[in-house]
CSV table of C-alpha atoms in Angstrom, one decimal:
chain,number,residue,atom,x,y,z
H,206,UNK,CA,-0.4,0.4,0.4
H,207,UNK,CA,1.3,3.3,-1.2
H,208,UNK,CA,0.8,6.3,1.4
H,209,UNK,CA,-0.5,9.6,-0.9
H,210,UNK,CA,1.9,12.6,0.4
H,211,UNK,CA,0.1,15.8,-1.6
H,212,UNK,CA,-2.1,16.0,-4.8
H,213,UNK,CA,-2.6,18.9,-7.1
H,214,UNK,CA,-5.3,19.4,-8.8
H,215,UNK,CA,-6.6,22.2,-11.5
H,216,UNK,CA,-8.5,23.3,-13.9
H,217,UNK,CA,-7.3,26.8,-14.7
H,218,UNK,CA,-4.0,24.5,-16.3
H,219,UNK,CA,-1.3,26.9,-17.2
H,220,UNK,CA,-1.9,28.8,-13.1
H,221,UNK,CA,1.8,28.1,-11.5
H,222,UNK,CA,2.0,27.8,-7.5
H,223,UNK,CA,4.9,25.8,-5.6
H,224,UNK,CA,5.0,24.9,-2.1
H,225,UNK,CA,7.8,23.2,0.4
H,226,UNK,CA,7.7,19.6,0.4
H,227,UNK,CA,8.4,19.7,4.1
H,228,UNK,CA,5.4,22.0,5.2
H,229,UNK,CA,3.2,21.8,2.1
H,230,UNK,CA,2.9,25.8,2.2
H,231,UNK,CA,2.6,27.9,-0.8
H,232,UNK,CA,6.3,29.5,-1.1
H,233,UNK,CA,4.3,32.2,-3.2
H,234,UNK,CA,1.4,33.3,-4.6
H,235,UNK,CA,-0.4,31.3,-7.2
H,236,UNK,CA,0.8,33.0,-10.5
H,237,UNK,CA,-2.6,32.4,-12.8
H,238,UNK,CA,-2.5,31.6,-16.4
H,239,UNK,CA,-3.8,35.6,-17.6
H,240,UNK,CA,-1.1,36.9,-15.5
H,241,UNK,CA,1.3,39.1,-17.6
H,242,UNK,CA,4.0,40.0,-15.3
H,243,UNK,CA,5.8,37.4,-16.8
H,244,UNK,CA,6.3,39.3,-20.4
H,245,UNK,CA,9.3,40.9,-19.4
H,246,UNK,CA,11.3,37.2,-19.1
H,247,UNK,CA,9.8,36.2,-22.0
H,248,UNK,CA,11.5,39.5,-23.3
H,249,UNK,CA,14.9,38.6,-22.5
H,250,UNK,CA,14.0,35.4,-23.4
H,251,UNK,CA,13.5,36.6,-26.5
H,252,UNK,CA,17.0,38.4,-26.4
H,253,UNK,CA,19.1,35.3,-26.5
H,254,UNK,CA,17.7,34.2,-29.7
H,255,UNK,CA,20.2,33.7,-32.2
H,256,UNK,CA,20.7,36.0,-34.9
H,257,UNK,CA,18.8,38.6,-32.6
H,258,UNK,CA,15.5,37.7,-34.5
H,259,UNK,CA,13.3,37.8,-31.2
H,260,UNK,CA,10.9,34.9,-32.7
H,261,UNK,CA,8.6,33.6,-30.6
H,262,UNK,CA,8.4,30.8,-32.6
H,263,UNK,CA,12.8,29.9,-32.3
H,264,UNK,CA,11.4,26.7,-29.6
H,265,UNK,CA,8.3,25.6,-31.3
H,266,UNK,CA,10.2,22.8,-32.9
H,267,UNK,CA,12.1,21.3,-30.4
H,268,UNK,CA,8.8,21.5,-28.0
H,269,UNK,CA,5.9,22.1,-29.4
H,270,UNK,CA,5.6,25.8,-28.2
H,271,UNK,CA,6.2,29.1,-28.6
H,272,UNK,CA,7.4,31.3,-25.8
H,273,UNK,CA,5.0,32.9,-24.2
H,274,UNK,CA,4.0,34.5,-20.4
H,275,UNK,CA,1.1,31.6,-20.4
H,276,UNK,CA,3.0,28.7,-20.1
H,277,UNK,CA,4.8,27.8,-17.2
H,278,UNK,CA,8.3,27.7,-17.3
H,279,UNK,CA,8.2,31.6,-17.8
H,280,UNK,CA,6.2,32.1,-14.3
H,281,UNK,CA,8.7,29.6,-12.7
H,282,UNK,CA,11.7,31.4,-14.5
H,283,UNK,CA,10.0,34.9,-13.1
H,284,UNK,CA,9.4,33.7,-9.8
H,285,UNK,CA,13.5,32.2,-9.9
H,286,UNK,CA,14.2,35.6,-10.0
H,287,UNK,CA,11.9,38.0,-8.9
H,288,UNK,CA,11.1,36.0,-5.5
H,289,UNK,CA,13.1,37.7,-3.2
H,290,UNK,CA,16.2,35.0,-1.8
H,291,UNK,CA,15.4,35.7,1.8
H,292,UNK,CA,12.2,35.9,1.5
H,293,UNK,CA,10.3,32.2,0.5
H,294,UNK,CA,12.6,29.8,0.4
H,295,UNK,CA,13.3,28.5,-3.1
H,296,UNK,CA,15.5,25.6,-2.4
H,297,UNK,CA,12.9,24.0,-5.2
H,298,UNK,CA,14.5,25.8,-7.7
H,299,UNK,CA,18.1,25.1,-6.1
H,300,UNK,CA,18.0,28.4,-4.8
H,301,UNK,CA,18.5,28.3,-1.3
H,302,UNK,CA,19.0,32.1,0.6
């Protein structure tokens, strides 16, 4: 018999939340699917596209998705870059204070 430690259920798909694996407490507020704070993160990623084309579809052949504030990976990058290191424990990201 296996013990279930946690379950995550959502109907908003790209809403992103991370929590402390020991306490179950959220590390930061959820970033909802339509949150545009991550647009600056997309702009920073587009600056790294070869030939400075800023092509949002650059990664599409690799992963099937364009660079967009909508997706969870960009939201996680935003959390890493914008949540103070001395605040919530971002050990999940390997960025301990």
